[in-house]
PDB file of C-alpha atoms and ligand atoms in Angstrom:
ATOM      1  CA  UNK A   1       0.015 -45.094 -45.548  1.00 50.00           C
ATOM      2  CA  UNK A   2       0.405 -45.567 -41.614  1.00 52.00           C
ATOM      3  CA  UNK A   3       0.897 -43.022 -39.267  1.00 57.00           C
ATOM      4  CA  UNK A   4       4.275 -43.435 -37.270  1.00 56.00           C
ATOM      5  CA  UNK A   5       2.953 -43.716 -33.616  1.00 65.00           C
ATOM      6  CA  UNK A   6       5.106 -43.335 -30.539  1.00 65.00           C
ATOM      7  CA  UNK A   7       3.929 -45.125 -27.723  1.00 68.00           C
ATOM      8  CA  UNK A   8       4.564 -43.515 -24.457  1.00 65.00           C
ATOM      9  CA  UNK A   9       6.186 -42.167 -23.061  1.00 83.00           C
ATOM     10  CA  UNK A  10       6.660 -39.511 -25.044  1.00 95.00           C
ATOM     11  CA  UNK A  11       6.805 -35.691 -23.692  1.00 97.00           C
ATOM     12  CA  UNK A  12       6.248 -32.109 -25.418  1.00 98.00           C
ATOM     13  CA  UNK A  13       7.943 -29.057 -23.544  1.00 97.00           C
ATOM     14  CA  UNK A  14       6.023 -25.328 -24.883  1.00 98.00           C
ATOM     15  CA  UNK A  15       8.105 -22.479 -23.487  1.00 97.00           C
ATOM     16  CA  UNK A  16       5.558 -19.270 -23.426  1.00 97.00           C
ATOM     17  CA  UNK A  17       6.557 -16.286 -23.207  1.00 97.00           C
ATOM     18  CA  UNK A  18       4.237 -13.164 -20.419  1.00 97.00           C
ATOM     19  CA  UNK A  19       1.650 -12.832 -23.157  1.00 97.00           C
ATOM     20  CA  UNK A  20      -1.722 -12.524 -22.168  1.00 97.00           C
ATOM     21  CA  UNK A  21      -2.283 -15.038 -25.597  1.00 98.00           C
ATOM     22  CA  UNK A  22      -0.151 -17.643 -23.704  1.00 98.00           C
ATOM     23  CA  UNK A  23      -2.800 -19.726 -21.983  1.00 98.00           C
ATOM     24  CA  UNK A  24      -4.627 -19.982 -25.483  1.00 98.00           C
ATOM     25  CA  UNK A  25      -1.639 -21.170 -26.750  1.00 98.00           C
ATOM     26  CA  UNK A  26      -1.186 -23.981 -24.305  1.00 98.00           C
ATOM     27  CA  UNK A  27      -4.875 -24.715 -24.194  1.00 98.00           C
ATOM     28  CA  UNK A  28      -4.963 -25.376 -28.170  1.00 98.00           C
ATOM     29  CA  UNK A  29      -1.106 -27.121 -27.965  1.00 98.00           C
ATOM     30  CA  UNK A  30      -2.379 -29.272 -25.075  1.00 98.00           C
ATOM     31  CA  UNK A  31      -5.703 -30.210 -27.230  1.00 98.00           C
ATOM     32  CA  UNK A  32      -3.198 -31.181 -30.607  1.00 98.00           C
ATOM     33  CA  UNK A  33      -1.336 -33.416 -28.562  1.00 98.00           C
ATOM     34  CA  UNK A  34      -3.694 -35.356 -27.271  1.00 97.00           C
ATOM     35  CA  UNK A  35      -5.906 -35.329 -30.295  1.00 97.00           C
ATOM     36  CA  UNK A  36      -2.949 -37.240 -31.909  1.00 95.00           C
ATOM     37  CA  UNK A  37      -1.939 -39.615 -29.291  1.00 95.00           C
ATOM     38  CA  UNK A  38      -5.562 -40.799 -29.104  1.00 94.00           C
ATOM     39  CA  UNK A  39      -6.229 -39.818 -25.729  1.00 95.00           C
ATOM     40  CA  UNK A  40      -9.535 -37.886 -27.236  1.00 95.00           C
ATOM     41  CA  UNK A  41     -11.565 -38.758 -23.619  1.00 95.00           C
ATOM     42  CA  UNK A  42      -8.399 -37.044 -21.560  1.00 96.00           C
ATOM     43  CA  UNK A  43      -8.813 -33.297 -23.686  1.00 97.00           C
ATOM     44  CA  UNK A  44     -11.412 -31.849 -21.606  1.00 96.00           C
ATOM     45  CA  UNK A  45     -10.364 -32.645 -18.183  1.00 97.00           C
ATOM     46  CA  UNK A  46      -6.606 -31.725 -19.000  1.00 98.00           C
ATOM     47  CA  UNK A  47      -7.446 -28.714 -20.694  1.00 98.00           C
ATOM     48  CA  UNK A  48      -9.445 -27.478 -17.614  1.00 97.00           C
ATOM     49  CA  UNK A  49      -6.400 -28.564 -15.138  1.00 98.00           C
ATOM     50  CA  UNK A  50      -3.711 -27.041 -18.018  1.00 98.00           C
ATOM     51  CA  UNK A  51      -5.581 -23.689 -18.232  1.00 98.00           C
ATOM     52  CA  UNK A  52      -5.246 -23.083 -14.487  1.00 98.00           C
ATOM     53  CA  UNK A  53      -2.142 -23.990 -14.235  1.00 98.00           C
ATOM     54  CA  UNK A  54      -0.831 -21.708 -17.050  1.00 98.00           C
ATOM     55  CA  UNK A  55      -3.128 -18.729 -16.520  1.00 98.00           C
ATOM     56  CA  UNK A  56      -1.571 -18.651 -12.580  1.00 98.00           C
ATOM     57  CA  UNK A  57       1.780 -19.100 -14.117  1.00 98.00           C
ATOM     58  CA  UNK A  58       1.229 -16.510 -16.334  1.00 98.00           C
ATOM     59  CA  UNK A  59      -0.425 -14.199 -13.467  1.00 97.00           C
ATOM     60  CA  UNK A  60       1.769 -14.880 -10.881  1.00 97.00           C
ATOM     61  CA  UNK A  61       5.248 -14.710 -12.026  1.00 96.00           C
ATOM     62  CA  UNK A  62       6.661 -12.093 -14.267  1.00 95.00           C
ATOM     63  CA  UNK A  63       8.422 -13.652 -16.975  1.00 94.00           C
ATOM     64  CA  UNK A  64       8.529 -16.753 -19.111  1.00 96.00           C
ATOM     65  CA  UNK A  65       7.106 -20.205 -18.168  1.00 97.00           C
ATOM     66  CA  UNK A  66       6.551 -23.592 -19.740  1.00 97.00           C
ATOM     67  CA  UNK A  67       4.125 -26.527 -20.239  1.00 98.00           C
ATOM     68  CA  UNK A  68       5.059 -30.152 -20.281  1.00 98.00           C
ATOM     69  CA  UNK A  69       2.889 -32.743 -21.581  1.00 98.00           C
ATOM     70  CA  UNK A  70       3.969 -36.458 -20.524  1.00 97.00           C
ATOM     71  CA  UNK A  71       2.610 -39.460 -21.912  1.00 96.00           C
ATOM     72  CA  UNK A  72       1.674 -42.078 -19.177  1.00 89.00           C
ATOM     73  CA  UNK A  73       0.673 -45.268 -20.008  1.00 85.00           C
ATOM     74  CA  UNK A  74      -2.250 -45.258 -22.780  1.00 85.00           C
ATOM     75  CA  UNK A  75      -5.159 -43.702 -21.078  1.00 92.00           C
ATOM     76  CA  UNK A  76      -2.898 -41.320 -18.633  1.00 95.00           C
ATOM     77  CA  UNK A  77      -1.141 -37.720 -19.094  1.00 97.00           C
ATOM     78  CA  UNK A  78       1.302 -35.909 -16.619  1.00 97.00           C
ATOM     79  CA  UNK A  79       0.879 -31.964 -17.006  1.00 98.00           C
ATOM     80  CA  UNK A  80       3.702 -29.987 -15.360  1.00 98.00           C
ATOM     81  CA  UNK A  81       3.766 -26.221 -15.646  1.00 97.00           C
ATOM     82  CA  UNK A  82       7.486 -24.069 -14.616  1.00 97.00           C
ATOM     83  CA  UNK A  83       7.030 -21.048 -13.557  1.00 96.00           C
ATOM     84  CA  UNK A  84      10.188 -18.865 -12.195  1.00 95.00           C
ATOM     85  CA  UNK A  85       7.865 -17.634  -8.626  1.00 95.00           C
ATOM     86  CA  UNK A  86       9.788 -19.549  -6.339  1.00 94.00           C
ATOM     87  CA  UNK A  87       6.642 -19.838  -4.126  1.00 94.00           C
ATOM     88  CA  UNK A  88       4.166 -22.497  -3.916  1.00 95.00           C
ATOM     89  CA  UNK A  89       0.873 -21.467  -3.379  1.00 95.00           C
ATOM     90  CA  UNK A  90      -0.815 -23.090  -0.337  1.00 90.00           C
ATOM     91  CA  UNK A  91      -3.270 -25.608  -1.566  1.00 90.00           C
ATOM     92  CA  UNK A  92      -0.169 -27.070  -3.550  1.00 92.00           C
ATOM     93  CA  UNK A  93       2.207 -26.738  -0.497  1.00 87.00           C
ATOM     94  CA  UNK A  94      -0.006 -29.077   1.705  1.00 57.00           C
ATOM     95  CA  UNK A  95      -0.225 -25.975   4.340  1.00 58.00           C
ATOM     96  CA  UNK A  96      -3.288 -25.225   3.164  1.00 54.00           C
ATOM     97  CA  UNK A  97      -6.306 -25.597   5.893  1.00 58.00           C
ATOM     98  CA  UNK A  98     -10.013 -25.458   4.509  1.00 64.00           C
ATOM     99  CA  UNK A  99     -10.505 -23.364   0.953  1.00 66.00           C
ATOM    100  CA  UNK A 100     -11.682 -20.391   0.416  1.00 66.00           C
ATOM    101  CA  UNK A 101     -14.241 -18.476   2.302  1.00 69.00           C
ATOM    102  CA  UNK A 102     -17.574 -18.398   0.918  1.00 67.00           C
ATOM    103  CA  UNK A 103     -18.163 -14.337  -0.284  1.00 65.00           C
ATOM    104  CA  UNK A 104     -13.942 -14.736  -1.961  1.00 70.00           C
ATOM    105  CA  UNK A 105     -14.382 -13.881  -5.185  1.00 67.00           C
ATOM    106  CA  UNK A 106     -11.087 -15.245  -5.480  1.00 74.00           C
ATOM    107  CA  UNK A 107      -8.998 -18.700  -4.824  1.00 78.00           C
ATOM    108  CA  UNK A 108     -11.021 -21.411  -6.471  1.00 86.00           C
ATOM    109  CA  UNK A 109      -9.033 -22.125  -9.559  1.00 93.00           C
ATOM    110  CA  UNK A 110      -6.330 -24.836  -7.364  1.00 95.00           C
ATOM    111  CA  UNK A 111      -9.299 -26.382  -5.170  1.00 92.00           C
ATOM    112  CA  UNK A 112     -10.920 -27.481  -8.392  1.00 93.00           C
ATOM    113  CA  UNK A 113      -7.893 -28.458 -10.012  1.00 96.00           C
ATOM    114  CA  UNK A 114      -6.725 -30.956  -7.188  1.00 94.00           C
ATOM    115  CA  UNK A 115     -10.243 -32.004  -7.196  1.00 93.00           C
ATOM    116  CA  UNK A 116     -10.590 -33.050 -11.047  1.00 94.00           C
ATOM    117  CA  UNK A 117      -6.997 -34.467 -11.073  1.00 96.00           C
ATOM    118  CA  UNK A 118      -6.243 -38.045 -10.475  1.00 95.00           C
ATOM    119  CA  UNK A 119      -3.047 -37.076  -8.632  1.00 96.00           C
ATOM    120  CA  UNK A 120      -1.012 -33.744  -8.097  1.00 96.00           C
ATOM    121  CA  UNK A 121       2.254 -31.917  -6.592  1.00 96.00           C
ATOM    122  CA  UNK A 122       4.182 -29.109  -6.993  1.00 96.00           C
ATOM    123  CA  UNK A 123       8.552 -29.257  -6.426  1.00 95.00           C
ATOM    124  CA  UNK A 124      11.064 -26.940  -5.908  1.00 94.00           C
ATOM    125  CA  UNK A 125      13.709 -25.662  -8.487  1.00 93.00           C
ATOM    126  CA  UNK A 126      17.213 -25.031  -7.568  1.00 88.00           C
ATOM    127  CA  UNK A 127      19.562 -23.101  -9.413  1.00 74.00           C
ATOM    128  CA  UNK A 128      20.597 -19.693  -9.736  1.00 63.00           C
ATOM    129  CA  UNK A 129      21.092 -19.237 -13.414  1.00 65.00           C
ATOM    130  CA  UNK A 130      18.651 -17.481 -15.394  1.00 60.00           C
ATOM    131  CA  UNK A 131      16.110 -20.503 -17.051  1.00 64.00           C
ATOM    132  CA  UNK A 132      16.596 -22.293 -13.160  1.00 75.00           C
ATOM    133  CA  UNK A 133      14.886 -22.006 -10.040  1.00 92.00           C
ATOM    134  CA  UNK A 134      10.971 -21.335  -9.400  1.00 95.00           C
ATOM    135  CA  UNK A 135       8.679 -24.103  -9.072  1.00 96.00           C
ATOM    136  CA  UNK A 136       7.378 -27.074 -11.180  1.00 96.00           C
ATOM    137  CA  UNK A 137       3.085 -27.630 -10.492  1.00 97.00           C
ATOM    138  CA  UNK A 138       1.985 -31.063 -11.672  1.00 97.00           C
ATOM    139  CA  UNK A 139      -1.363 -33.531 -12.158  1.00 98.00           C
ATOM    140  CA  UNK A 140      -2.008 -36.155 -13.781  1.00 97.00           C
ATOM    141  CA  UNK A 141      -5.768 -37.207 -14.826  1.00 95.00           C
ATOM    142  CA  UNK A 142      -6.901 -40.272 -16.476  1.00 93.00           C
ATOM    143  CA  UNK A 143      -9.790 -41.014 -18.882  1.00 83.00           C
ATOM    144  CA  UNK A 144     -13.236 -41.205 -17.815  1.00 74.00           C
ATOM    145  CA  UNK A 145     -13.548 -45.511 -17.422  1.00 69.00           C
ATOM    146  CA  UNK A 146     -16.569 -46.598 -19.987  1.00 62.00           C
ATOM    147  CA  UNK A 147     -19.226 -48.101 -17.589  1.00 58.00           C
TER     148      UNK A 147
HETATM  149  N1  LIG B 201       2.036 -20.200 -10.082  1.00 68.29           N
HETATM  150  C1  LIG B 201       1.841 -19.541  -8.919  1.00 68.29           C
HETATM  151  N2  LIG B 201       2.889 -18.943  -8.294  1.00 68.29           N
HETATM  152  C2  LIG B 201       2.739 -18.291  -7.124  1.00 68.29           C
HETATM  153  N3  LIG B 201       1.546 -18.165  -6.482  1.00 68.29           N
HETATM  154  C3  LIG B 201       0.458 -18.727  -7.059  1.00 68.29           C
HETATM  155  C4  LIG B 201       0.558 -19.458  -8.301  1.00 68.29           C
HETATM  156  N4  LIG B 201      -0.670 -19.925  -8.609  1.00 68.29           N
HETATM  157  C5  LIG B 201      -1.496 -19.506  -7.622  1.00 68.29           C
HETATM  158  N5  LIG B 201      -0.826 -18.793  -6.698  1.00 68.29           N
HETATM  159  C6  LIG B 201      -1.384 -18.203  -5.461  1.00 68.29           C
HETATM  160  O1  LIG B 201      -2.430 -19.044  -5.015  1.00 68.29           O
HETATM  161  C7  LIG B 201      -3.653 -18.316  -4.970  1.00 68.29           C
HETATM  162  C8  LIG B 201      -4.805 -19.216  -5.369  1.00 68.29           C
HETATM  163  O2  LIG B 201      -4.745 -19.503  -6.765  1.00 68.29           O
HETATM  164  P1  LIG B 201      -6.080 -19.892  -7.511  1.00 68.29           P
HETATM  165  O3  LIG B 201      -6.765 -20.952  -6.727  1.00 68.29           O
HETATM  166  O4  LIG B 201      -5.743 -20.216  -8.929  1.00 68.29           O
HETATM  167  O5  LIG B 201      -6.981 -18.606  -7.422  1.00 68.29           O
HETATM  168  P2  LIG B 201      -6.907 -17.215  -8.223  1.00 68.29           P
HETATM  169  O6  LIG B 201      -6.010 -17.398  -9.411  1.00 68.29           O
HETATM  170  O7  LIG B 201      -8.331 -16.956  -8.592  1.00 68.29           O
HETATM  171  O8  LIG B 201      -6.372 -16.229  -7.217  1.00 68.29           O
HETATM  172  C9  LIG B 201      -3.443 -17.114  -5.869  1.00 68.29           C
HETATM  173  O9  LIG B 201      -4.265 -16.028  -5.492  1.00 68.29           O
HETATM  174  C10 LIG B 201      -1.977 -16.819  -5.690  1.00 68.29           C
HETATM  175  O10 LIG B 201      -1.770 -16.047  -4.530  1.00 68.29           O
HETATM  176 MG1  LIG B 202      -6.049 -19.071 -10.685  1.00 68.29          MG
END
C-alpha cells in the first residue's frame, strides 16, 4: 500500500518543557521528521543547528520552549526555536562585532550555527499573556548538492 505523502509545506510544532532530556527530545523528533519527508541528506546539518538552538533555549530561559520544523521546498527545512528570554543574543541581533576571543571557553555554539546554516534570524514576540512574548531564533539549511 502507498504511503500518504504531504508535500510541503508542511510544519511540526514540539512544545518542551525545562528538562534537561529536552534537547534529546528535539534532536530525535527533528531526525523522525525528516527521516519521513525524505530529506535523509538535511538530518545531520539540522540536527547540529536544532541542538544549539534548543540546548540555549533550554539554558537560557527558565521555562518552557518550542521547536518548529517547516517544510521548504523539497530539499529545504526552516527550524525556528521560541524561547520566552525576551533577549536576543548578539551574534543573532546583528550587534555582534568579531566572535569570541580565542582562550573563551565559551560562545561558539551561534558562530557555528550561522556558519553551517544556509540562512538565519531571530524576531521579537509581543504579547503579554503567558505562552507570548520572548523571541523566535530561526535557519534554514539545505541539502548538500550531489557533485
Ligand atoms: N536563547 C537564548 N536566549 C538568551 N540568550 C542567549 C540564548 N542563546 C544564547 N544566548 C546568549 O548568547 C551567548 C552565546 O551563545 P552560544 O554561542 O550558544 O554559546 P554558549 O551557549 O556556549 O554560551 C550565551 O552565552 C548567552 O549569553
Ligand atoms: Mg550554546
Amino acid at each position: 500500500m502507498a504511503l500518504a505523502t504531504v508535500t510541503p509545506p508542511w510544519a511540526y510544532t514540539l512544545q518542551l518543557p525545562q528538562d534537561p532530556r529536552g534537547p534529546g527530545i528535539a534532536r530525535a523528533t527533528l531526525r523522525t521528521v525528516l527521516l519521513v519527508h525524505g530529506m535523509r541528506d538535511l538530518i545531520d546539518t539540522a540536527e547540529l543547528l536544532a541542538s544549539e538552538l534548543v540546548t540555549n533555549a533550554y539554558r537560557y530561559s527558565s521555562a518552557p520552549y518550542s521547536l518548529r520544523l517547516r517544510g521548504a521546498g523539497r530539499d529545504r527545512v526552516r527550524v525556528g526555536v521560541w524561547d520566552s528570554n525576551p533577549e536576543i543574543p548578539a551574534p543573532f541581533g546583528g550587534c555582534a562585532v568579531g566572535g569570541p576571543s580565542v582562550l573563551a571557553e565559551r560562545g561558539r555554539g551561534l558562530q557555528l550555527v550561522r556558519e553551517c546554516a544556509e540562512s538565519w534570524g531571530a524576531y521579537p514576540i509581543r504579547g503579554g499573556l503567558p505562552g507570548q512574548g520572548g523571541k523566535v531564533l530561526w535557519v534554514e539549511c539545505t541539502a548538500p548538492r550531489n557533485p
